[in-house]
Amino acid sequence: MGKEILMAMNKNLEVIKTQKESLVLRGVEKLKIIGFTNVTIPTILTDEIYLLYFLSFLNKISNSKNEDEIIAIKELKTLITKRLEI
């Protein structure tokens, strides 16, 4: 029984990781559309301006498809907030 729970938890973590990667990719695409042509997957999570726009993008997502996407959005918002505080 315990092994099945751990397997389910690991699968859930992978799904959330995939959701976060998808959100970051969508954020990069969105920033490129609005004129930030140099934004990349690594820089969207390090550059302060990109972080602010990405946070705005995440805040505007209102139709989350599932619980995993909601968790992924919350985790990304927390990460961004911590990086902006430093």
PDB file of N, CA and C in Angstrom:
ATOM      1  N   MET A   1       0.819  -1.203   0.000  1.00  0.00           N
ATOM      2  CA  MET A   1       0.000   0.000   0.000  1.00  0.00           C
ATOM      3  C   MET A   1       0.860   1.262   0.000  1.00  0.00           C
ATOM      4  N   GLY A   2       1.894   1.318   0.828  1.00  0.00           N
ATOM      5  CA  GLY A   2       2.751   2.484   0.907  1.00  0.00           C
ATOM      6  C   GLY A   2       3.479   2.762  -0.389  1.00  0.00           C
ATOM      7  N   LYS A   3       3.883   1.696  -1.074  1.00  0.00           N
ATOM      8  CA  LYS A   3       4.591   1.856  -2.341  1.00  0.00           C
ATOM      9  C   LYS A   3       3.685   2.484  -3.393  1.00  0.00           C
ATOM     10  N   GLU A   4       2.414   2.102  -3.404  1.00  0.00           N
ATOM     11  CA  GLU A   4       1.466   2.666  -4.366  1.00  0.00           C
ATOM     12  C   GLU A   4       1.234   4.149  -4.102  1.00  0.00           C
ATOM     13  N   ILE A   5       1.192   4.521  -2.825  1.00  0.00           N
ATOM     14  CA  ILE A   5       1.010   5.937  -2.475  1.00  0.00           C
ATOM     15  C   ILE A   5       2.212   6.740  -2.951  1.00  0.00           C
ATOM     16  N   LEU A   6       3.428   6.222  -2.720  1.00  0.00           N
ATOM     17  CA  LEU A   6       4.635   6.920  -3.166  1.00  0.00           C
ATOM     18  C   LEU A   6       4.668   7.047  -4.684  1.00  0.00           C
ATOM     19  N   MET A   7       4.258   6.007  -5.384  1.00  0.00           N
ATOM     20  CA  MET A   7       4.229   6.069  -6.841  1.00  0.00           C
ATOM     21  C   MET A   7       3.231   7.114  -7.324  1.00  0.00           C
ATOM     22  N   ALA A   8       2.077   7.180  -6.666  1.00  0.00           N
ATOM     23  CA  ALA A   8       1.067   8.175  -7.037  1.00  0.00           C
ATOM     24  C   ALA A   8       1.579   9.586  -6.749  1.00  0.00           C
ATOM     25  N   MET A   9       2.264   9.760  -5.622  1.00  0.00           N
ATOM     26  CA  MET A   9       2.813  11.076  -5.283  1.00  0.00           C
ATOM     27  C   MET A   9       3.873  11.496  -6.286  1.00  0.00           C
ATOM     28  N   ASN A  10       4.746  10.569  -6.681  1.00  0.00           N
ATOM     29  CA  ASN A  10       5.783  10.880  -7.664  1.00  0.00           C
ATOM     30  C   ASN A  10       5.170  11.249  -9.008  1.00  0.00           C
ATOM     31  N   LYS A  11       4.130  10.527  -9.395  1.00  0.00           N
ATOM     32  CA  LYS A  11       3.450  10.835 -10.651  1.00  0.00           C
ATOM     33  C   LYS A  11       2.837  12.227 -10.587  1.00  0.00           C
ATOM     34  N   ASN A  12       2.219  12.552  -9.447  1.00  0.00           N
ATOM     35  CA  ASN A  12       1.607  13.869  -9.268  1.00  0.00           C
ATOM     36  C   ASN A  12       2.665  14.969  -9.338  1.00  0.00           C
ATOM     37  N   LEU A  13       3.824  14.743  -8.722  1.00  0.00           N
ATOM     38  CA  LEU A  13       4.907  15.733  -8.776  1.00  0.00           C
ATOM     39  C   LEU A  13       5.388  15.943 -10.213  1.00  0.00           C
ATOM     40  N   GLU A  14       5.469  14.883 -10.980  1.00  0.00           N
ATOM     41  CA  GLU A  14       5.881  14.989 -12.379  1.00  0.00           C
ATOM     42  C   GLU A  14       4.854  15.775 -13.195  1.00  0.00           C
ATOM     43  N   VAL A  15       3.580  15.545 -12.921  1.00  0.00           N
ATOM     44  CA  VAL A  15       2.522  16.263 -13.639  1.00  0.00           C
ATOM     45  C   VAL A  15       2.612  17.756 -13.321  1.00  0.00           C
ATOM     46  N   ILE A  16       2.826  18.097 -12.060  1.00  0.00           N
ATOM     47  CA  ILE A  16       2.941  19.508 -11.661  1.00  0.00           C
ATOM     48  C   ILE A  16       4.182  20.127 -12.299  1.00  0.00           C
ATOM     49  N   LYS A  17       5.288  19.391 -12.334  1.00  0.00           N
ATOM     50  CA  LYS A  17       6.508  19.886 -12.972  1.00  0.00           C
ATOM     51  C   LYS A  17       6.251  20.172 -14.451  1.00  0.00           C
ATOM     52  N   THR A  18       5.552  19.269 -15.106  1.00  0.00           N
ATOM     53  CA  THR A  18       5.209  19.452 -16.514  1.00  0.00           C
ATOM     54  C   THR A  18       4.312  20.674 -16.701  1.00  0.00           C
ATOM     55  N   GLN A  19       3.368  20.861 -15.799  1.00  0.00           N
ATOM     56  CA  GLN A  19       2.480  22.032 -15.849  1.00  0.00           C
ATOM     57  C   GLN A  19       3.297  23.321 -15.722  1.00  0.00           C
ATOM     58  N   LYS A  20       4.247  23.332 -14.784  1.00  0.00           N
ATOM     59  CA  LYS A  20       5.080  24.532 -14.594  1.00  0.00           C
ATOM     60  C   LYS A  20       5.911  24.815 -15.846  1.00  0.00           C
ATOM     61  N   GLU A  21       6.486  23.770 -16.433  1.00  0.00           N
ATOM     62  CA  GLU A  21       7.266  23.949 -17.658  1.00  0.00           C
ATOM     63  C   GLU A  21       6.394  24.514 -18.779  1.00  0.00           C
ATOM     64  N   SER A  22       5.180  24.027 -18.878  1.00  0.00           N
ATOM     65  CA  SER A  22       4.249  24.512 -19.893  1.00  0.00           C
ATOM     66  C   SER A  22       3.896  25.979 -19.649  1.00  0.00           C
ATOM     67  N   LEU A  23       3.667  26.347 -18.398  1.00  0.00           N
ATOM     68  CA  LEU A  23       3.347  27.737 -18.061  1.00  0.00           C
ATOM     69  C   LEU A  23       4.514  28.671 -18.375  1.00  0.00           C
ATOM     70  N   VAL A  24       5.734  28.223 -18.065  1.00  0.00           N
ATOM     71  CA  VAL A  24       6.918  29.035 -18.359  1.00  0.00           C
ATOM     72  C   VAL A  24       7.048  29.218 -19.869  1.00  0.00           C
ATOM     73  N   LEU A  25       6.864  28.154 -20.626  1.00  0.00           N
ATOM     74  CA  LEU A  25       6.938  28.250 -22.089  1.00  0.00           C
ATOM     75  C   LEU A  25       5.873  29.199 -22.629  1.00  0.00           C
ATOM     76  N   ARG A  26       4.649  29.103 -22.108  1.00  0.00           N
ATOM     77  CA  ARG A  26       3.582  30.022 -22.528  1.00  0.00           C
ATOM     78  C   ARG A  26       3.938  31.459 -22.160  1.00  0.00           C
ATOM     79  N   GLY A  27       4.562  31.642 -20.988  1.00  0.00           N
ATOM     80  CA  GLY A  27       4.982  32.977 -20.569  1.00  0.00           C
ATOM     81  C   GLY A  27       6.022  33.559 -21.512  1.00  0.00           C
ATOM     82  N   VAL A  28       6.987  32.740 -21.918  1.00  0.00           N
ATOM     83  CA  VAL A  28       8.019  33.187 -22.862  1.00  0.00           C
ATOM     84  C   VAL A  28       7.361  33.600 -24.177  1.00  0.00           C
ATOM     85  N   GLU A  29       6.456  32.772 -24.665  1.00  0.00           N
ATOM     86  CA  GLU A  29       5.775  33.088 -25.918  1.00  0.00           C
ATOM     87  C   GLU A  29       4.984  34.392 -25.796  1.00  0.00           C
ATOM     88  N   LYS A  30       4.310  34.585 -24.677  1.00  0.00           N
ATOM     89  CA  LYS A  30       3.518  35.798 -24.453  1.00  0.00           C
ATOM     90  C   LYS A  30       4.420  37.033 -24.424  1.00  0.00           C
ATOM     91  N   LEU A  31       5.538  36.946 -23.698  1.00  0.00           N
ATOM     92  CA  LEU A  31       6.451  38.086 -23.628  1.00  0.00           C
ATOM     93  C   LEU A  31       7.047  38.412 -25.000  1.00  0.00           C
ATOM     94  N   LYS A  32       7.325  37.396 -25.789  1.00  0.00           N
ATOM     95  CA  LYS A  32       7.849  37.640 -27.139  1.00  0.00           C
ATOM     96  C   LYS A  32       6.807  38.357 -27.986  1.00  0.00           C
ATOM     97  N   ILE A  33       5.549  37.988 -27.831  1.00  0.00           N
ATOM     98  CA  ILE A  33       4.471  38.630 -28.585  1.00  0.00           C
ATOM     99  C   ILE A  33       4.379  40.114 -28.244  1.00  0.00           C
ATOM    100  N   ILE A  34       4.588  40.457 -26.966  1.00  0.00           N
ATOM    101  CA  ILE A  34       4.458  41.869 -26.583  1.00  0.00           C
ATOM    102  C   ILE A  34       5.754  42.659 -26.762  1.00  0.00           C
ATOM    103  N   GLY A  35       6.783  42.007 -27.351  1.00  0.00           N
ATOM    104  CA  GLY A  35       7.960  42.767 -27.740  1.00  0.00           C
ATOM    105  C   GLY A  35       9.262  42.416 -27.055  1.00  0.00           C
ATOM    106  N   PHE A  36       9.246  41.509 -26.099  1.00  0.00           N
ATOM    107  CA  PHE A  36      10.481  41.110 -25.430  1.00  0.00           C
ATOM    108  C   PHE A  36      11.102  39.940 -26.198  1.00  0.00           C
ATOM    109  N   THR A  37      11.732  40.258 -27.318  1.00  0.00           N
ATOM    110  CA  THR A  37      12.215  39.227 -28.236  1.00  0.00           C
ATOM    111  C   THR A  37      13.400  38.442 -27.689  1.00  0.00           C
ATOM    112  N   ASN A  38      14.104  38.958 -26.691  1.00  0.00           N
ATOM    113  CA  ASN A  38      15.275  38.272 -26.142  1.00  0.00           C
ATOM    114  C   ASN A  38      14.949  37.345 -24.979  1.00  0.00           C
ATOM    115  N   VAL A  39      13.696  37.285 -24.565  1.00  0.00           N
ATOM    116  CA  VAL A  39      13.326  36.443 -23.430  1.00  0.00           C
ATOM    117  C   VAL A  39      13.504  34.972 -23.783  1.00  0.00           C
ATOM    118  N   THR A  40      14.024  34.207 -22.823  1.00  0.00           N
ATOM    119  CA  THR A  40      14.204  32.767 -22.985  1.00  0.00           C
ATOM    120  C   THR A  40      13.651  32.073 -21.745  1.00  0.00           C
ATOM    121  N   ILE A  41      13.614  30.768 -21.781  1.00  0.00           N
ATOM    122  CA  ILE A  41      13.129  30.026 -20.614  1.00  0.00           C
ATOM    123  C   ILE A  41      13.975  30.331 -19.379  1.00  0.00           C
ATOM    124  N   PRO A  42      15.312  30.336 -19.455  1.00  0.00           N
ATOM    125  CA  PRO A  42      16.078  30.674 -18.245  1.00  0.00           C
ATOM    126  C   PRO A  42      15.905  32.136 -17.796  1.00  0.00           C
ATOM    127  N   THR A  43      15.848  33.069 -18.760  1.00  0.00           N
ATOM    128  CA  THR A  43      15.813  34.479 -18.362  1.00  0.00           C
ATOM    129  C   THR A  43      14.458  34.917 -17.826  1.00  0.00           C
ATOM    130  N   ILE A  44      13.387  34.237 -18.200  1.00  0.00           N
ATOM    131  CA  ILE A  44      12.071  34.643 -17.695  1.00  0.00           C
ATOM    132  C   ILE A  44      11.998  34.440 -16.182  1.00  0.00           C
ATOM    133  N   LEU A  45      12.849  33.561 -15.657  1.00  0.00           N
ATOM    134  CA  LEU A  45      12.843  33.291 -14.225  1.00  0.00           C
ATOM    135  C   LEU A  45      13.991  33.968 -13.486  1.00  0.00           C
ATOM    136  N   THR A  46      14.749  34.827 -14.185  1.00  0.00           N
ATOM    137  CA  THR A  46      15.854  35.513 -13.518  1.00  0.00           C
ATOM    138  C   THR A  46      15.818  37.032 -13.689  1.00  0.00           C
ATOM    139  N   ASP A  47      15.368  37.512 -14.834  1.00  0.00           N
ATOM    140  CA  ASP A  47      15.327  38.946 -15.104  1.00  0.00           C
ATOM    141  C   ASP A  47      14.123  39.574 -14.404  1.00  0.00           C
ATOM    142  N   GLU A  48      14.359  40.648 -13.667  1.00  0.00           N
ATOM    143  CA  GLU A  48      13.301  41.268 -12.865  1.00  0.00           C
ATOM    144  C   GLU A  48      12.116  41.744 -13.709  1.00  0.00           C
ATOM    145  N   ILE A  49      12.388  42.351 -14.834  1.00  0.00           N
ATOM    146  CA  ILE A  49      11.304  42.833 -15.697  1.00  0.00           C
ATOM    147  C   ILE A  49      10.485  41.661 -16.231  1.00  0.00           C
ATOM    148  N   TYR A  50      11.185  40.628 -16.709  1.00  0.00           N
ATOM    149  CA  TYR A  50      10.475  39.449 -17.198  1.00  0.00           C
ATOM    150  C   TYR A  50       9.643  38.801 -16.089  1.00  0.00           C
ATOM    151  N   LEU A  51      10.235  38.750 -14.879  1.00  0.00           N
ATOM    152  CA  LEU A  51       9.508  38.168 -13.742  1.00  0.00           C
ATOM    153  C   LEU A  51       8.209  38.918 -13.472  1.00  0.00           C
ATOM    154  N   LEU A  52       8.266  40.231 -13.531  1.00  0.00           N
ATOM    155  CA  LEU A  52       7.066  41.027 -13.268  1.00  0.00           C
ATOM    156  C   LEU A  52       5.990  40.781 -14.326  1.00  0.00           C
ATOM    157  N   TYR A  53       6.404  40.738 -15.582  1.00  0.00           N
ATOM    158  CA  TYR A  53       5.427  40.459 -16.647  1.00  0.00           C
ATOM    159  C   TYR A  53       4.888  39.037 -16.548  1.00  0.00           C
ATOM    160  N   PHE A  54       5.758  38.089 -16.216  1.00  0.00           N
ATOM    161  CA  PHE A  54       5.329  36.696 -16.085  1.00  0.00           C
ATOM    162  C   PHE A  54       4.357  36.544 -14.921  1.00  0.00           C
ATOM    163  N   LEU A  55       4.631  37.244 -13.812  1.00  0.00           N
ATOM    164  CA  LEU A  55       3.723  37.211 -12.670  1.00  0.00           C
ATOM    165  C   LEU A  55       2.361  37.778 -13.061  1.00  0.00           C
ATOM    166  N   SER A  56       2.356  38.848 -13.823  1.00  0.00           N
ATOM    167  CA  SER A  56       1.107  39.426 -14.314  1.00  0.00           C
ATOM    168  C   SER A  56       0.356  38.418 -15.187  1.00  0.00           C
ATOM    169  N   PHE A  57       1.091  37.733 -16.053  1.00  0.00           N
ATOM    170  CA  PHE A  57       0.505  36.701 -16.910  1.00  0.00           C
ATOM    171  C   PHE A  57      -0.135  35.597 -16.061  1.00  0.00           C
ATOM    172  N   LEU A  58       0.575  35.153 -15.030  1.00  0.00           N
ATOM    173  CA  LEU A  58       0.042  34.096 -14.164  1.00  0.00           C
ATOM    174  C   LEU A  58      -1.203  34.560 -13.410  1.00  0.00           C
ATOM    175  N   ASN A  59      -1.194  35.818 -12.998  1.00  0.00           N
ATOM    176  CA  ASN A  59      -2.350  36.354 -12.277  1.00  0.00           C
ATOM    177  C   ASN A  59      -3.593  36.440 -13.156  1.00  0.00           C
ATOM    178  N   LYS A  60      -3.391  36.556 -14.455  1.00  0.00           N
ATOM    179  CA  LYS A  60      -4.521  36.695 -15.378  1.00  0.00           C
ATOM    180  C   LYS A  60      -5.117  35.351 -15.815  1.00  0.00           C
ATOM    181  N   ILE A  61      -4.422  34.267 -15.510  1.00  0.00           N
ATOM    182  CA  ILE A  61      -4.956  32.955 -15.879  1.00  0.00           C
ATOM    183  C   ILE A  61      -6.096  32.644 -14.920  1.00  0.00           C
ATOM    184  N   SER A  62      -7.303  32.664 -15.445  1.00  0.00           N
ATOM    185  CA  SER A  62      -8.467  32.447 -14.589  1.00  0.00           C
ATOM    186  C   SER A  62      -9.159  31.124 -14.859  1.00  0.00           C
ATOM    187  N   ASN A  63      -8.911  30.545 -16.001  1.00  0.00           N
ATOM    188  CA  ASN A  63      -9.577  29.296 -16.351  1.00  0.00           C
ATOM    189  C   ASN A  63      -8.602  28.127 -16.261  1.00  0.00           C
ATOM    190  N   SER A  64      -8.134  27.860 -15.046  1.00  0.00           N
ATOM    191  CA  SER A  64      -7.225  26.731 -14.878  1.00  0.00           C
ATOM    192  C   SER A  64      -7.956  25.444 -15.207  1.00  0.00           C
ATOM    193  N   LYS A  65      -7.279  24.615 -15.947  1.00  0.00           N
ATOM    194  CA  LYS A  65      -7.899  23.395 -16.426  1.00  0.00           C
ATOM    195  C   LYS A  65      -8.096  22.349 -15.337  1.00  0.00           C
ATOM    196  N   ASN A  66      -7.185  22.321 -14.369  1.00  0.00           N
ATOM    197  CA  ASN A  66      -7.253  21.293 -13.346  1.00  0.00           C
ATOM    198  C   ASN A  66      -6.498  21.707 -12.096  1.00  0.00           C
ATOM    199  N   GLU A  67      -6.594  20.879 -11.086  1.00  0.00           N
ATOM    200  CA  GLU A  67      -5.941  21.158  -9.805  1.00  0.00           C
ATOM    201  C   GLU A  67      -4.427  21.230  -9.938  1.00  0.00           C
ATOM    202  N   ASP A  68      -3.849  20.397 -10.800  1.00  0.00           N
ATOM    203  CA  ASP A  68      -2.398  20.411 -10.987  1.00  0.00           C
ATOM    204  C   ASP A  68      -1.918  21.743 -11.548  1.00  0.00           C
ATOM    205  N   GLU A  69      -2.669  22.320 -12.479  1.00  0.00           N
ATOM    206  CA  GLU A  69      -2.290  23.623 -13.030  1.00  0.00           C
ATOM    207  C   GLU A  69      -2.414  24.711 -11.964  1.00  0.00           C
ATOM    208  N   ILE A  70      -3.431  24.629 -11.137  1.00  0.00           N
ATOM    209  CA  ILE A  70      -3.599  25.600 -10.052  1.00  0.00           C
ATOM    210  C   ILE A  70      -2.408  25.536  -9.102  1.00  0.00           C
ATOM    211  N   ILE A  71      -1.986  24.327  -8.750  1.00  0.00           N
ATOM    212  CA  ILE A  71      -0.822  24.155  -7.872  1.00  0.00           C
ATOM    213  C   ILE A  71       0.429  24.689  -8.548  1.00  0.00           C
ATOM    214  N   ALA A  72       0.600  24.403  -9.828  1.00  0.00           N
ATOM    215  CA  ALA A  72       1.770  24.873 -10.568  1.00  0.00           C
ATOM    216  C   ALA A  72       1.813  26.402 -10.598  1.00  0.00           C
ATOM    217  N   ILE A  73       0.673  27.034 -10.818  1.00  0.00           N
ATOM    218  CA  ILE A  73       0.605  28.504 -10.830  1.00  0.00           C
ATOM    219  C   ILE A  73       0.986  29.053  -9.460  1.00  0.00           C
ATOM    220  N   LYS A  74       0.453  28.472  -8.408  1.00  0.00           N
ATOM    221  CA  LYS A  74       0.776  28.934  -7.047  1.00  0.00           C
ATOM    222  C   LYS A  74       2.263  28.789  -6.753  1.00  0.00           C
ATOM    223  N   GLU A  75       2.844  27.659  -7.153  1.00  0.00           N
ATOM    224  CA  GLU A  75       4.273  27.446  -6.914  1.00  0.00           C
ATOM    225  C   GLU A  75       5.124  28.435  -7.696  1.00  0.00           C
ATOM    226  N   LEU A  76       4.765  28.709  -8.947  1.00  0.00           N
ATOM    227  CA  LEU A  76       5.509  29.686  -9.735  1.00  0.00           C
ATOM    228  C   LEU A  76       5.374  31.090  -9.153  1.00  0.00           C
ATOM    229  N   LYS A  77       4.176  31.445  -8.701  1.00  0.00           N
ATOM    230  CA  LYS A  77       3.982  32.763  -8.081  1.00  0.00           C
ATOM    231  C   LYS A  77       4.839  32.901  -6.834  1.00  0.00           C
ATOM    232  N   THR A  78       4.916  31.852  -6.031  1.00  0.00           N
ATOM    233  CA  THR A  78       5.745  31.873  -4.825  1.00  0.00           C
ATOM    234  C   THR A  78       7.208  32.048  -5.189  1.00  0.00           C
ATOM    235  N   LEU A  79       7.673  31.302  -6.186  1.00  0.00           N
ATOM    236  CA  LEU A  79       9.060  31.414  -6.639  1.00  0.00           C
ATOM    237  C   LEU A  79       9.373  32.834  -7.103  1.00  0.00           C
ATOM    238  N   ILE A  80       8.491  33.395  -7.913  1.00  0.00           N
ATOM    239  CA  ILE A  80       8.700  34.746  -8.438  1.00  0.00           C
ATOM    240  C   ILE A  80       8.716  35.767  -7.305  1.00  0.00           C
ATOM    241  N   THR A  81       7.779  35.656  -6.392  1.00  0.00           N
ATOM    242  CA  THR A  81       7.716  36.586  -5.269  1.00  0.00           C
ATOM    243  C   THR A  81       9.001  36.540  -4.447  1.00  0.00           C
ATOM    244  N   LYS A  82       9.503  35.344  -4.189  1.00  0.00           N
ATOM    245  CA  LYS A  82      10.759  35.206  -3.433  1.00  0.00           C
ATOM    246  C   LYS A  82      11.931  35.819  -4.187  1.00  0.00           C
ATOM    247  N   ARG A  83      11.973  35.620  -5.491  1.00  0.00           N
ATOM    248  CA  ARG A  83      13.086  36.189  -6.283  1.00  0.00           C
ATOM    249  C   ARG A  83      13.014  37.701  -6.340  1.00  0.00           C
ATOM    250  N   LEU A  84      11.817  38.259  -6.346  1.00  0.00           N
ATOM    251  CA  LEU A  84      11.676  39.709  -6.392  1.00  0.00           C
ATOM    252  C   LEU A  84      11.998  40.355  -5.048  1.00  0.00           C
ATOM    253  N   GLU A  85      11.902  39.607  -3.966  1.00  0.00           N
ATOM    254  CA  GLU A  85      12.199  40.141  -2.633  1.00  0.00           C
ATOM    255  C   GLU A  85      13.689  40.243  -2.374  1.00  0.00           C
ATOM    256  N   ILE A  86      14.484  39.443  -3.075  1.00  0.00           N
ATOM    257  CA  ILE A  86      15.928  39.402  -2.816  1.00  0.00           C
ATOM    258  C   ILE A  86      16.604  40.666  -3.242  1.00  0.00           C
TER     259      ILE A  86
END
